[in-house]
Amino acid sequence: MKLTIIGTGYVGLVTGTCFAEVGHQVICVDNDAAKVEMLKAGGIPIYEPGLEELVRKNVAAGRLSFTVNTAEGVEKSDVVFIAVPTPPQTDGSVDLSFIEKVAREIAAAMTSYKIIVDKSTVPVKTGDKVAETIKRYCKAQVDFDVVSNPEFLREGFAVEDLMKPDRIVVGVRSQRPVAALKEIYAPFKSPIIVTDINSAELIKHASNSFLALKISYINAISVLCEATGANVQEVANGMGMDERIGRRFLNPSLGFGGSCFPKDLSAFIKIAEQTGYDFRLLKEVQRINTEQMDRFVKKIADTLWVLKDKKIGVLGLAFKQNTDDVRMSPAMDLCQRLLKEGASLRVHDPKAMDKARSLLPNVTYVDDLNDVAEGCDALVVATEWDEFKKLDLERARRLLSHPIMFDGRNMFDPEEMERLGWIYKSIGR
Ligand code: UGA
């Protein structure tokens, strides 16, 4: 099918590329001319495993193209996906101005029936607003359908998640666009659930909030484990074997971060508030998340006593492994807090150092993981990169003034670390 994707961020670029990979003819539109030029030349603006190869392959096959021209994208395709950012505002609500602008642009360019599909994460009832806006700004008075089709991909696993989704949610006002959506998604061989638009929009916020809740829950359990001498990893394994609970998203951490969970939780609390419901459960999820970081910083300060003038090596800057994204990263937050206490930092991340540099200028960036510990008083693990498991512990021990490690991702075995002579403090065990 002929498809246009407006917005080439994480969601738009991965969606467009995977649609092309399964055989659709895809035009990706972005108003950032430099980004479009980069993509045309075979480069990609983000690190995402497997994506660069797929973009190149599908551009070469003539199935994937890039343009800054929205009208061209609308004219040449039957189905137009909206995948533009929906950033948070200071009060936690969502800034929908990019969605509104794109809706007007699509309306102005429409000369025949189009299906307009929203992929961006939006508050419930946004579909209605998009439909109203298109109707108002479409001079040609052509027919159209608005569909809500939320995306569930995780950064770092985006291609995998998109090619093999657990489910595809399609929210519609009438049955007319359903066949086209089913045809688009047929190659992915995943269950398709068709709902009304409001339910589809809610499914996205409800899912992300539930996953965040799951993480805060295990982080709260980690506090109890520390207080009682239990081991949170054992507790998570034992809980996770119950199929009703599941082991995934029960990994204790410094707290969740990234461009989705913190933003979507705030938005969902605000959406509930606007309906007159005080979603206190989710406010508690946020509070546990903030306290998790406070507790970790306190753990470091309690051990090192005074942080001022201490040199600390930090492993990880990205908000999680397999990405170079540092937006709302717990690791970046931790660095800022240690710097504020007067510590100096030597930091390393396999992919995120370039993106971190301008946001975190007053630290030493170290290219080799095994050199980070040099002259430091302690090491901190802040992101769960698999590479960190290969850290040369013997060398790190020699380079540190004291063999102290704070592990915010439970990457190492406490008994083994103690046997190797480390003072090792992790989470909930
Ligand atoms: C999240 C959802 O998982 C996706 O399904 C959704 O599509 C996406 O948001 C979105 O709304 O666009 P993402 O933010 O890319 O995906 O990353 P996750 O893998 O969910 O991790 C989020 C944060 O939770 C990270 O900081 C991660 O380290 C943390 N986390 C995750 C934990 O602390 N413990 C866990 O067990 C799992």
GROMACS .gro file of C-alpha atoms and ligand atoms in nm:
model
  466
    1MET     CA    1   0.000   0.000   0.000
    2LYS     CA    2   0.103   0.362  -0.040
    3LEU     CA    3   0.171   0.506   0.304
    4THR     CA    4   0.295   0.839   0.436
    5ILE     CA    5   0.439   0.889   0.782
    6ILE     CA    6   0.459   1.246   0.912
    7GLY     CA    7   0.739   1.287   1.166
    8THR     CA    8   1.065   1.090   1.155
    9GLY     CA    9   1.143   1.061   1.526
   10TYR     CA   10   1.178   0.720   1.694
   11VAL     CA   11   0.822   0.612   1.621
   12GLY     CA   12   0.789   0.761   1.271
   13LEU     CA   13   1.124   0.647   1.136
   14VAL     CA   14   1.101   0.293   1.271
   15THR     CA   15   0.738   0.255   1.164
   16GLY     CA   16   0.804   0.386   0.813
   17THR     CA   17   1.109   0.166   0.771
   18CYS     CA   18   0.935  -0.150   0.893
   19PHE     CA   19   0.633  -0.079   0.671
   20ALA     CA   20   0.872  -0.053   0.374
   21GLU     CA   21   1.051  -0.370   0.484
   22VAL     CA   22   0.726  -0.570   0.459
   23GLY     CA   23   0.663  -0.435   0.108
   24HIS     CA   24   0.463  -0.112   0.141
   25GLN     CA   25   0.556   0.203  -0.053
   26VAL     CA   26   0.646   0.456   0.216
   27ILE     CA   27   0.710   0.832   0.217
   28CYS     CA   28   0.850   0.976   0.542
   29VAL     CA   29   0.791   1.348   0.591
   30ASP     CA   30   0.979   1.571   0.835
   31ASN     CA   31   1.001   1.950   0.857
   32ASP     CA   32   1.367   1.930   0.962
   33ALA     CA   33   1.547   1.968   0.627
   34ALA     CA   34   1.886   1.868   0.770
   35LYS     CA   35   1.740   1.545   0.906
   36VAL     CA   36   1.575   1.466   0.573
   37GLU     CA   37   1.905   1.526   0.388
   38MET     CA   38   2.087   1.300   0.634
   39LEU     CA   39   1.832   1.021   0.585
   40LYS     CA   40   1.844   1.057   0.206
   41ALA     CA   41   2.222   1.018   0.227
   42GLY     CA   42   2.186   0.692   0.421
   43GLY     CA   43   2.256   0.828   0.771
   44ILE     CA   44   2.020   0.801   1.067
   45PRO     CA   45   1.984   1.056   1.348
   46ILE     CA   46   1.943   0.801   1.632
   47TYR     CA   47   2.114   0.484   1.746
   48GLU     CA   48   1.870   0.194   1.722
   49PRO     CA   49   1.994  -0.162   1.667
   50GLY     CA   50   1.927  -0.288   1.313
   51LEU     CA   51   1.763   0.033   1.191
   52GLU     CA   52   2.040   0.182   0.977
   53GLU     CA   53   2.074  -0.133   0.767
   54LEU     CA   54   1.697  -0.151   0.715
   55VAL     CA   55   1.674   0.216   0.612
   56ARG     CA   56   1.956   0.174   0.358
   57LYS     CA   57   1.810  -0.150   0.221
   58ASN     CA   58   1.461  -0.008   0.170
   59VAL     CA   59   1.581   0.324   0.025
   60ALA     CA   60   1.792   0.125  -0.222
   61ALA     CA   61   1.491  -0.094  -0.308
   62GLY     CA   62   1.290   0.221  -0.385
   63ARG     CA   63   1.027   0.148  -0.118
   64LEU     CA   64   1.130   0.421   0.129
   65SER     CA   65   1.177   0.791   0.054
   66PHE     CA   66   1.209   1.111   0.255
   67THR     CA   67   1.076   1.462   0.196
   68VAL     CA   68   1.005   1.789   0.376
   69ASN     CA   69   0.690   1.834   0.171
   70THR     CA   70   0.373   1.730   0.361
   71ALA     CA   71   0.146   1.803   0.063
   72GLU     CA   72   0.347   1.561  -0.153
   73GLY     CA   73   0.316   1.291   0.113
   74VAL     CA   74  -0.059   1.342   0.147
   75GLU     CA   75  -0.120   1.350  -0.227
   76LYS     CA   76   0.078   1.033  -0.307
   77SER     CA   77  -0.062   0.807  -0.031
   78ASP     CA   78  -0.397   0.657   0.069
   79VAL     CA   79  -0.312   0.638   0.437
   80VAL     CA   80  -0.132   0.913   0.631
   81PHE     CA   81   0.018   0.836   0.972
   82ILE     CA   82   0.086   1.112   1.225
   83ALA     CA   83   0.396   1.040   1.434
   84VAL     CA   84   0.500   1.381   1.566
   85PRO     CA   85   0.612   1.462   1.922
   86THR     CA   86   0.358   1.526   2.198
   87PRO     CA   87   0.589   1.684   2.458
   88PRO     CA   88   0.494   1.759   2.818
   89GLN     CA   89   0.400   2.109   2.934
   90THR     CA   90   0.507   2.247   3.272
   91ASP     CA   91   0.177   2.144   3.438
   92GLY     CA   92   0.217   1.782   3.316
   93SER     CA   93  -0.044   1.810   3.040
   94VAL     CA   94   0.044   1.732   2.679
   95ASP     CA   95   0.140   1.990   2.417
   96LEU     CA   96  -0.073   1.893   2.116
   97SER     CA   97   0.030   2.183   1.896
   98PHE     CA   98   0.236   1.962   1.659
   99ILE     CA   99  -0.060   1.726   1.611
  100GLU     CA  100  -0.294   2.020   1.544
  101LYS     CA  101  -0.052   2.176   1.295
  102VAL     CA  102  -0.009   1.849   1.105
  103ALA     CA  103  -0.388   1.797   1.100
  104ARG     CA  104  -0.426   2.141   0.937
  105GLU     CA  105  -0.151   2.065   0.685
  106ILE     CA  106  -0.307   1.732   0.591
  107ALA     CA  107  -0.648   1.900   0.555
  108ALA     CA  108  -0.506   2.169   0.327
  109ALA     CA  109  -0.341   1.909   0.102
  110MET     CA  110  -0.630   1.658   0.077
  111THR     CA  111  -0.802   1.625  -0.260
  112SER     CA  112  -0.939   1.271  -0.226
  113TYR     CA  113  -1.048   1.025   0.048
  114LYS     CA  114  -0.770   0.965   0.304
  115ILE     CA  115  -0.732   0.761   0.618
  116ILE     CA  116  -0.550   0.966   0.881
  117VAL     CA  117  -0.395   0.747   1.149
  118ASP     CA  118  -0.259   0.883   1.475
  119LYS     CA  119   0.044   0.693   1.610
  120SER     CA  120   0.165   0.956   1.856
  121THR     CA  121   0.077   0.908   2.223
  122VAL     CA  122  -0.215   1.145   2.283
  123PRO     CA  123  -0.478   1.211   2.550
  124VAL     CA  124  -0.812   1.034   2.508
  125LYS     CA  125  -1.047   1.231   2.279
  126THR     CA  126  -0.764   1.373   2.065
  127GLY     CA  127  -0.900   1.175   1.766
  128ASP     CA  128  -1.223   1.378   1.786
  129LYS     CA  129  -1.024   1.701   1.780
  130VAL     CA  130  -0.816   1.584   1.484
  131ALA     CA  131  -1.135   1.498   1.293
  132GLU     CA  132  -1.293   1.837   1.374
  133THR     CA  133  -0.977   2.019   1.269
  134ILE     CA  134  -0.945   1.833   0.938
  135LYS     CA  135  -1.310   1.899   0.860
  136ARG     CA  136  -1.267   2.269   0.938
  137TYR     CA  137  -0.950   2.323   0.732
  138CYS     CA  138  -1.022   2.096   0.435
  139LYS     CA  139  -1.132   2.327   0.154
  140ALA     CA  140  -1.195   2.044  -0.092
  141GLN     CA  141  -1.471   1.894   0.131
  142VAL     CA  142  -1.341   1.541   0.067
  143ASP     CA  143  -1.425   1.244   0.282
  144PHE     CA  144  -1.181   1.104   0.538
  145ASP     CA  145  -1.153   0.873   0.837
  146VAL     CA  146  -0.950   0.927   1.152
  147VAL     CA  147  -0.797   0.621   1.320
  148SER     CA  148  -0.606   0.581   1.648
  149ASN     CA  149  -0.324   0.328   1.620
  150PRO     CA  150  -0.094   0.370   1.924
  151GLU     CA  151   0.263   0.244   1.907
  152PHE     CA  152   0.411   0.017   2.175
  153LEU     CA  153   0.775  -0.008   2.063
  154ARG     CA  154   1.056   0.025   2.316
  155GLU     CA  155   1.366   0.224   2.230
  156GLY     CA  156   1.663  -0.007   2.190
  157PHE     CA  157   1.431  -0.287   2.069
  158ALA     CA  158   1.224  -0.077   1.832
  159VAL     CA  159   1.271  -0.279   1.513
  160GLU     CA  160   1.211  -0.607   1.695
  161ASP     CA  161   0.899  -0.470   1.870
  162LEU     CA  162   0.762  -0.327   1.548
  163MET     CA  163   0.820  -0.637   1.339
  164LYS     CA  164   0.677  -0.869   1.608
  165PRO     CA  165   0.423  -0.671   1.811
  166ASP     CA  166   0.223  -0.840   2.091
  167ARG     CA  167  -0.088  -0.673   1.953
  168ILE     CA  168  -0.193  -0.401   1.711
  169VAL     CA  169  -0.457  -0.163   1.840
  170VAL     CA  170  -0.684   0.006   1.584
  171GLY     CA  171  -0.937   0.259   1.714
  172VAL     CA  172  -1.206   0.364   1.465
  173ARG     CA  173  -1.531   0.561   1.445
  174SER     CA  174  -1.671   0.345   1.164
  175GLN     CA  175  -1.579   0.013   1.000
  176ARG     CA  176  -1.475   0.181   0.673
  177PRO     CA  177  -1.095   0.215   0.742
  178VAL     CA  178  -1.061  -0.124   0.915
  179ALA     CA  179  -0.990  -0.330   0.602
  180ALA     CA  180  -0.706  -0.096   0.496
  181LEU     CA  181  -0.549  -0.109   0.842
  182LYS     CA  182  -0.574  -0.488   0.845
  183GLU     CA  183  -0.406  -0.501   0.504
  184ILE     CA  184  -0.122  -0.274   0.621
  185TYR     CA  185  -0.059  -0.491   0.926
  186ALA     CA  186  -0.125  -0.835   0.770
  187PRO     CA  187   0.249  -0.906   0.709
  188PHE     CA  188   0.324  -0.860   1.080
  189LYS     CA  189   0.108  -1.161   1.168
  190SER     CA  190   0.005  -1.022   1.508
  191PRO     CA  191  -0.339  -1.007   1.667
  192ILE     CA  192  -0.530  -0.692   1.572
  193ILE     CA  193  -0.776  -0.551   1.822
  194VAL     CA  194  -1.035  -0.310   1.680
  195THR     CA  195  -1.190  -0.066   1.931
  196ASP     CA  196  -1.347   0.277   1.939
  197ILE     CA  197  -1.103   0.567   1.916
  198ASN     CA  198  -1.128   0.674   2.281
  199SER     CA  199  -1.049   0.321   2.403
  200ALA     CA  200  -0.749   0.291   2.169
  201GLU     CA  201  -0.611   0.621   2.300
  202LEU     CA  202  -0.668   0.510   2.658
  203ILE     CA  203  -0.501   0.171   2.599
  204LYS     CA  204  -0.171   0.347   2.535
  205HIS     CA  205  -0.168   0.566   2.847
  206ALA     CA  206  -0.311   0.283   3.060
  207SER     CA  207  -0.041   0.039   2.938
  208ASN     CA  208   0.254   0.272   2.994
  209SER     CA  209   0.122   0.374   3.337
  210PHE     CA  210   0.076   0.008   3.434
  211LEU     CA  211   0.433  -0.077   3.331
  212ALA     CA  212   0.563   0.221   3.530
  213LEU     CA  213   0.352   0.100   3.824
  214LYS     CA  214   0.511  -0.243   3.796
  215ILE     CA  215   0.861  -0.091   3.816
  216SER     CA  216   0.769   0.132   4.112
  217TYR     CA  217   0.615  -0.172   4.280
  218ILE     CA  218   0.936  -0.375   4.261
  219ASN     CA  219   1.138  -0.068   4.361
  220ALA     CA  220   0.919  -0.036   4.670
  221ILE     CA  221   0.970  -0.408   4.739
  222SER     CA  222   1.346  -0.346   4.710
  223VAL     CA  223   1.321  -0.106   5.005
  224LEU     CA  224   1.156  -0.379   5.214
  225CYS     CA  225   1.421  -0.627   5.102
  226GLU     CA  226   1.699  -0.396   5.216
  227ALA     CA  227   1.527  -0.347   5.551
  228THR     CA  228   1.481  -0.721   5.609
  229GLY     CA  229   1.785  -0.883   5.446
  230ALA     CA  230   1.576  -1.042   5.169
  231ASN     CA  231   1.696  -1.041   4.807
  232VAL     CA  232   1.480  -0.847   4.560
  233GLN     CA  233   1.607  -1.052   4.265
  234GLU     CA  234   1.479  -1.371   4.428
  235VAL     CA  235   1.151  -1.202   4.513
  236ALA     CA  236   1.108  -1.078   4.153
  237ASN     CA  237   1.190  -1.425   4.016
  238GLY     CA  238   0.942  -1.586   4.251
  239MET     CA  239   0.669  -1.334   4.172
  240GLY     CA  240   0.739  -1.341   3.801
  241MET     CA  241   0.684  -1.716   3.773
  242ASP     CA  242   0.316  -1.652   3.838
  243GLU     CA  243   0.189  -1.604   3.483
  244ARG     CA  244  -0.065  -1.354   3.606
  245ILE     CA  245   0.222  -1.129   3.716
  246GLY     CA  246   0.507  -1.208   3.471
  247ARG     CA  247   0.879  -1.147   3.525
  248ARG     CA  248   0.921  -0.861   3.276
  249PHE     CA  249   0.938  -0.503   3.407
  250LEU     CA  250   1.014  -0.629   3.756
  251ASN     CA  251   1.380  -0.522   3.746
  252PRO     CA  252   1.465  -0.288   4.033
  253SER     CA  253   1.656   0.021   3.927
  254LEU     CA  254   1.736   0.384   4.000
  255GLY     CA  255   1.381   0.447   3.881
  256PHE     CA  256   1.231   0.455   3.534
  257GLY     CA  257   1.314   0.735   3.292
  258GLY     CA  258   1.309   0.811   2.923
  259SER     CA  259   1.085   1.018   2.706
  260CYS     CA  260   0.771   0.807   2.765
  261PHE     CA  261   0.695   0.682   3.117
  262PRO     CA  262   0.757   1.005   3.315
  263LYS     CA  263   0.570   1.213   3.054
  264ASP     CA  264   0.285   0.968   3.005
  265LEU     CA  265   0.228   0.925   3.378
  266SER     CA  266   0.201   1.302   3.429
  267ALA     CA  267  -0.027   1.329   3.129
  268PHE     CA  268  -0.252   1.044   3.245
  269ILE     CA  269  -0.282   1.196   3.594
  270LYS     CA  270  -0.379   1.527   3.429
  271ILE     CA  271  -0.627   1.359   3.193
  272ALA     CA  272  -0.791   1.186   3.492
  273GLU     CA  273  -0.797   1.516   3.682
  274GLN     CA  274  -0.980   1.680   3.392
  275THR     CA  275  -1.252   1.415   3.419
  276GLY     CA  276  -1.282   1.484   3.793
  277TYR     CA  277  -1.089   1.171   3.903
  278ASP     CA  278  -0.789   1.203   4.133
  279PHE     CA  279  -0.558   0.918   4.018
  280ARG     CA  280  -0.369   0.895   4.350
  281LEU     CA  281  -0.234   0.549   4.268
  282LEU     CA  282  -0.027   0.696   3.984
  283LYS     CA  283   0.087   0.990   4.196
  284GLU     CA  284   0.228   0.730   4.436
  285VAL     CA  285   0.404   0.558   4.141
  286GLN     CA  286   0.574   0.892   4.068
  287ARG     CA  287   0.665   0.944   4.433
  288ILE     CA  288   0.824   0.599   4.466
  289ASN     CA  289   1.021   0.669   4.147
  290THR     CA  290   1.162   0.997   4.281
  291GLU     CA  291   1.243   0.844   4.618
  292GLN     CA  292   1.428   0.555   4.455
  293MET     CA  293   1.686   0.801   4.319
  294ASP     CA  294   1.701   0.992   4.650
  295ARG     CA  295   1.773   0.667   4.830
  296PHE     CA  296   2.050   0.570   4.588
  297VAL     CA  297   2.223   0.908   4.623
  298LYS     CA  298   2.195   0.873   5.002
  299LYS     CA  299   2.347   0.524   4.982
  300ILE     CA  300   2.651   0.671   4.801
  301ALA     CA  301   2.675   0.964   5.044
  302ASP     CA  302   2.641   0.738   5.352
  303THR     CA  303   2.932   0.522   5.235
  304LEU     CA  304   3.165   0.796   5.108
  305TRP     CA  305   3.051   1.028   5.392
  306VAL     CA  306   3.144   1.356   5.217
  307LEU     CA  307   3.087   1.376   4.842
  308LYS     CA  308   3.258   1.712   4.797
  309ASP     CA  309   3.587   1.665   4.611
  310LYS     CA  310   3.534   1.290   4.570
  311LYS     CA  311   3.604   1.151   4.223
  312ILE     CA  312   3.336   0.907   4.105
  313GLY     CA  313   3.335   0.689   3.794
  314VAL     CA  314   2.990   0.652   3.636
  315LEU     CA  315   2.908   0.369   3.394
  316GLY     CA  316   2.609   0.462   3.179
  317LEU     CA  317   2.438   0.782   3.068
  318ALA     CA  318   2.155   0.654   2.846
  319PHE     CA  319   1.815   0.605   3.014
  320LYS     CA  320   1.850   0.233   2.945
  321GLN     CA  321   2.065  -0.003   2.740
  322ASN     CA  322   2.077  -0.021   2.357
  323THR     CA  323   1.999   0.346   2.303
  324ASP     CA  324   2.186   0.676   2.281
  325ASP     CA  325   1.884   0.859   2.424
  326VAL     CA  326   1.960   1.062   2.738
  327ARG     CA  327   1.624   1.239   2.767
  328MET     CA  328   1.493   1.210   3.127
  329SER     CA  329   1.769   0.961   3.194
  330PRO     CA  330   1.806   0.850   3.558
  331ALA     CA  331   2.181   0.817   3.490
  332MET     CA  332   2.203   1.183   3.381
  333ASP     CA  333   1.996   1.288   3.682
  334LEU     CA  334   2.231   1.096   3.910
  335CYS     CA  335   2.535   1.267   3.754
  336GLN     CA  336   2.378   1.611   3.807
  337ARG     CA  337   2.306   1.529   4.170
  338LEU     CA  338   2.659   1.406   4.238
  339LEU     CA  339   2.803   1.716   4.070
  340LYS     CA  340   2.578   1.936   4.284
  341GLU     CA  341   2.722   1.772   4.595
  342GLY     CA  342   3.069   1.878   4.477
  343ALA     CA  343   3.193   1.543   4.337
  344SER     CA  344   3.388   1.526   4.011
  345LEU     CA  345   3.293   1.261   3.757
  346ARG     CA  346   3.456   1.032   3.501
  347VAL     CA  347   3.180   0.892   3.281
  348HIS     CA  348   3.139   0.634   3.006
  349ASP     CA  349   2.852   0.512   2.790
  350PRO     CA  350   2.886   0.285   2.485
  351LYS     CA  351   2.655   0.500   2.270
  352ALA     CA  352   2.522   0.806   2.454
  353MET     CA  353   2.835   1.016   2.520
  354ASP     CA  354   2.788   1.241   2.215
  355LYS     CA  355   2.430   1.322   2.307
  356ALA     CA  356   2.524   1.377   2.674
  357ARG     CA  357   2.815   1.616   2.614
  358SER     CA  358   2.622   1.942   2.578
  359LEU     CA  359   2.385   1.860   2.867
  360LEU     CA  360   2.663   1.742   3.098
  361PRO     CA  361   2.969   1.952   3.011
  362ASN     CA  362   3.160   1.951   3.341
  363VAL     CA  363   3.263   1.584   3.352
  364THR     CA  364   3.544   1.379   3.199
  365TYR     CA  365   3.427   1.151   2.917
  366VAL     CA  366   3.626   0.828   2.903
  367ASP     CA  367   3.628   0.622   2.582
  368ASP     CA  368   3.732   0.290   2.733
  369LEU     CA  369   3.506   0.134   2.993
  370ASN     CA  370   3.808  -0.013   3.167
  371ASP     CA  371   3.975   0.327   3.217
  372VAL     CA  372   3.682   0.492   3.400
  373ALA     CA  373   3.795   0.388   3.749
  374GLU     CA  374   4.132   0.562   3.722
  375GLY     CA  375   4.192   0.773   4.035
  376CYS     CA  376   3.828   0.739   4.147
  377ASP     CA  377   3.697   0.685   4.500
  378ALA     CA  378   3.409   0.467   4.379
  379LEU     CA  379   3.236   0.330   4.068
  380VAL     CA  380   2.864   0.364   3.999
  381VAL     CA  381   2.661   0.156   3.750
  382ALA     CA  382   2.373   0.370   3.624
  383THR     CA  383   2.259   0.199   3.299
  384GLU     CA  384   2.213  -0.173   3.237
  385TRP     CA  385   2.438  -0.206   2.928
  386ASP     CA  386   2.537  -0.572   2.874
  387GLU     CA  387   2.892  -0.449   2.804
  388PHE     CA  388   2.930  -0.349   3.169
  389LYS     CA  389   2.917  -0.714   3.272
  390LYS     CA  390   3.251  -0.749   3.091
  391LEU     CA  391   3.417  -0.479   3.304
  392ASP     CA  392   3.768  -0.591   3.401
  393LEU     CA  393   3.698  -0.600   3.775
  394GLU     CA  394   4.057  -0.674   3.872
  395ARG     CA  395   4.188  -0.374   3.677
  396ALA     CA  396   3.908  -0.151   3.812
  397ARG     CA  397   3.997  -0.255   4.166
  398ARG     CA  398   4.361  -0.157   4.108
  399LEU     CA  399   4.267   0.179   3.953
  400LEU     CA  400   4.027   0.283   4.228
  401SER     CA  401   4.158   0.434   4.550
  402HIS     CA  402   3.912   0.201   4.728
  403PRO     CA  403   3.726  -0.090   4.567
  404ILE     CA  404   3.374   0.046   4.617
  405MET     CA  405   3.093  -0.005   4.367
  406PHE     CA  406   2.733   0.123   4.378
  407ASP     CA  407   2.528  -0.076   4.132
  408GLY     CA  408   2.197   0.089   4.044
  409ARG     CA  409   2.107  -0.195   3.804
  410ASN     CA  410   2.204  -0.511   3.997
  411MET     CA  411   2.446  -0.618   3.722
  412PHE     CA  412   2.689  -0.812   3.942
  413ASP     CA  413   2.660  -1.095   4.192
  414PRO     CA  414   2.701  -0.960   4.549
  415GLU     CA  415   2.868  -1.274   4.687
  416GLU     CA  416   3.117  -1.288   4.400
  417MET     CA  417   3.195  -0.916   4.439
  418GLU     CA  418   3.263  -0.959   4.809
  419ARG     CA  419   3.483  -1.259   4.739
  420LEU     CA  420   3.683  -1.041   4.497
  421GLY     CA  421   3.732  -0.785   4.774
  422TRP     CA  422   3.478  -0.523   4.672
  423ILE     CA  423   3.256  -0.314   4.894
  424TYR     CA  424   2.952  -0.368   4.672
  425LYS     CA  425   2.616  -0.198   4.723
  426SER     CA  426   2.329  -0.273   4.490
  427ILE     CA  427   1.950  -0.238   4.508
  428GLY     CA  428   1.729  -0.443   4.738
  429ARG     CA  429   1.977  -0.713   4.835
  430UGA     C1  430   0.812   0.250   2.687
  430UGA     C2  431   0.721   0.125   2.672
  430UGA     O1  432   0.788   0.010   2.725
  430UGA     C3  433   0.683   0.100   2.526
  430UGA     O2  434   0.593  -0.008   2.517
  430UGA     C4  435   0.618   0.228   2.471
  430UGA     O3  436   0.586   0.215   2.334
  430UGA     C5  437   0.714   0.344   2.485
  430UGA     O4  438   0.746   0.360   2.626
  430UGA     C6  439   0.648   0.470   2.433
  430UGA     O5  440   0.547   0.513   2.492
  430UGA     O6  441   0.686   0.519   2.326
  430UGA     P1  442   1.074   0.297   2.644
  430UGA     O7  443   1.049   0.426   2.718
  430UGA     O8  444   1.144   0.301   2.513
  430UGA     O9  445   0.933   0.220   2.617
  430UGA    O10  446   1.160   0.203   2.740
  430UGA     P2  447   1.132   0.087   2.846
  430UGA    O11  448   1.207  -0.032   2.805
  430UGA    O12  449   0.989   0.071   2.875
  430UGA    O13  450   1.205   0.148   2.976
  430UGA     C7  451   1.158   0.267   3.040
  430UGA     C8  452   1.235   0.291   3.169
  430UGA    O14  453   1.201   0.193   3.266
  430UGA     C9  454   1.388   0.283   3.153
  430UGA    O15  455   1.449   0.385   3.230
  430UGA    C10  456   1.423   0.146   3.209
  430UGA    O16  457   1.553   0.135   3.256
  430UGA    C11  458   1.320   0.135   3.321
  430UGA     N1  459   1.292  -0.004   3.361
  430UGA    C12  460   1.234  -0.090   3.272
  430UGA    C13  461   1.318  -0.043   3.491
  430UGA    O17  462   1.369   0.035   3.574
  430UGA     N2  463   1.289  -0.172   3.528
  430UGA    C14  464   1.233  -0.261   3.441
  430UGA    O18  465   1.208  -0.376   3.482
  430UGA    C15  466   1.205  -0.219   3.311
   0.00000   0.00000   0.00000
